[in-house]
Amino acid sequence: MRFLIDAQLPPGLARWLTAEGYPSDHVNDLGIGPATDSRIEAEARRLGAVIWSKDVDFAEHARLKSGLQVVWIRLGNTTNAALRARLAPRLETVTAALAAGETLIEIR
């Protein structure tokens, strides 16, 4: 399972997810940081990646478009350490749900 991390989330999230065993790229590392949602969606499809974003538009895309999976992060601004602490106990459940075909995972 591969992840594409949107611009509103820190590049460190991609590094942490990769260290946890999930190859991940941040849009900035791919040179598409300021891209439109459609460009990011196209890149996710090309990579076969799940999009991680704080953007409600991607949540709507996941509901409406076949084959797109999104992890929608609904947390306010937080430190990288606090974000990882919030995600770590949920990561196995999130990846299992995605593997089972869920298209939208919401994390609060």
Coordinates of C-alpha atoms in Angstrom, one line a residue:
M1 CA 0.0 0.0 0.0
R2 CA 1.4 3.4 -1.0
F3 CA 0.4 6.8 0.2
L4 CA 0.5 10.3 -1.4
I5 CA 0.5 13.1 1.2
D6 CA -1.2 16.4 0.3
A7 CA 0.4 19.8 0.8
Q8 CA -1.6 20.7 4.0
L9 CA 0.1 17.9 5.8
P10 CA 3.8 17.9 6.7
P11 CA 6.5 16.1 4.6
G12 CA 7.6 14.4 7.8
L13 CA 4.3 12.4 7.7
A14 CA 5.5 10.7 4.5
R15 CA 8.8 9.9 6.1
W16 CA 7.2 8.5 9.2
L17 CA 4.7 6.4 7.2
T18 CA 7.6 5.0 5.0
A19 CA 9.5 4.1 8.2
E20 CA 6.3 2.3 9.4
G21 CA 6.4 0.1 6.2
Y22 CA 4.1 2.1 3.9
P23 CA 6.0 3.7 1.0
S24 CA 4.8 7.3 1.0
D25 CA 5.5 10.5 -1.0
H26 CA 4.7 14.1 -0.1
V27 CA 3.5 16.2 -3.0
N28 CA 6.4 18.7 -2.5
D29 CA 8.9 15.9 -2.9
L30 CA 7.3 15.0 -6.2
G31 CA 7.4 18.6 -7.3
I32 CA 3.6 19.0 -7.5
G33 CA 3.1 20.8 -4.2
P34 CA 1.1 23.7 -5.6
A35 CA -0.9 21.5 -8.0
T36 CA -4.6 21.4 -8.4
D37 CA -6.6 18.6 -6.8
S38 CA -7.1 17.0 -10.2
R39 CA -3.4 16.9 -10.8
I40 CA -2.8 15.4 -7.3
E41 CA -5.6 12.9 -8.0
A42 CA -4.0 11.9 -11.3
E43 CA -0.7 11.4 -9.6
A44 CA -2.3 9.2 -7.0
R45 CA -3.9 7.1 -9.6
R46 CA -0.6 6.8 -11.6
L47 CA 1.2 5.7 -8.4
G48 CA -1.6 3.5 -7.2
A49 CA -1.5 5.5 -4.0
V50 CA -4.0 6.5 -1.3
I51 CA -4.3 10.3 -0.8
W52 CA -3.8 11.6 2.7
S53 CA -5.3 15.2 3.0
K54 CA -7.0 17.7 5.2
D55 CA -8.9 19.0 2.1
V56 CA -12.6 18.3 2.2
D57 CA -12.6 18.2 -1.6
F58 CA -10.7 15.0 -1.6
A59 CA -13.2 13.5 0.8
E60 CA -16.0 14.3 -1.7
H61 CA -13.9 12.9 -4.6
A62 CA -13.5 9.6 -2.7
R63 CA -17.3 9.4 -2.4
L64 CA -17.9 10.1 -6.0
K65 CA -15.1 8.7 -8.1
S66 CA -14.4 5.0 -8.6
G67 CA -11.0 3.7 -7.4
L68 CA -9.9 6.7 -5.4
Q69 CA -9.1 6.2 -1.7
V70 CA -8.6 9.0 0.7
V71 CA -7.5 9.3 4.3
W72 CA -9.1 12.6 5.4
I73 CA -7.3 14.1 8.4
R74 CA -9.7 16.3 10.4
L75 CA -7.3 17.5 13.0
G76 CA -6.4 21.2 13.6
N77 CA -2.9 22.5 13.3
T78 CA -0.6 20.3 15.4
T79 CA 3.1 19.4 15.8
N80 CA 4.5 16.5 13.8
A81 CA 5.0 14.6 17.1
A82 CA 1.4 15.1 18.1
L83 CA 0.2 14.1 14.6
R84 CA 2.2 10.9 14.7
A85 CA 1.0 10.2 18.3
R86 CA -2.6 10.6 17.1
L87 CA -2.1 8.4 14.0
A88 CA 0.1 5.6 15.4
P89 CA -2.6 3.7 17.3
R90 CA -5.0 4.0 14.3
L91 CA -2.6 3.1 11.5
E92 CA -3.2 -0.6 11.5
T93 CA -7.0 -0.1 11.5
V94 CA -6.7 2.5 8.7
T95 CA -4.6 0.3 6.5
A96 CA -6.9 -2.7 7.1
A97 CA -9.9 -0.7 6.1
L98 CA -8.2 0.5 3.0
A99 CA -7.1 -3.0 2.1
A100 CA -10.8 -4.1 2.5
G101 CA -11.8 -1.5 -0.1
E102 CA -13.0 1.4 2.0
T103 CA -12.7 4.6 -0.1
L104 CA -12.8 7.2 2.7
I105 CA -11.3 7.0 6.1
E106 CA -11.9 10.0 8.4
I107 CA -9.5 10.7 11.3
R108 CA -10.5 13.2 14.0

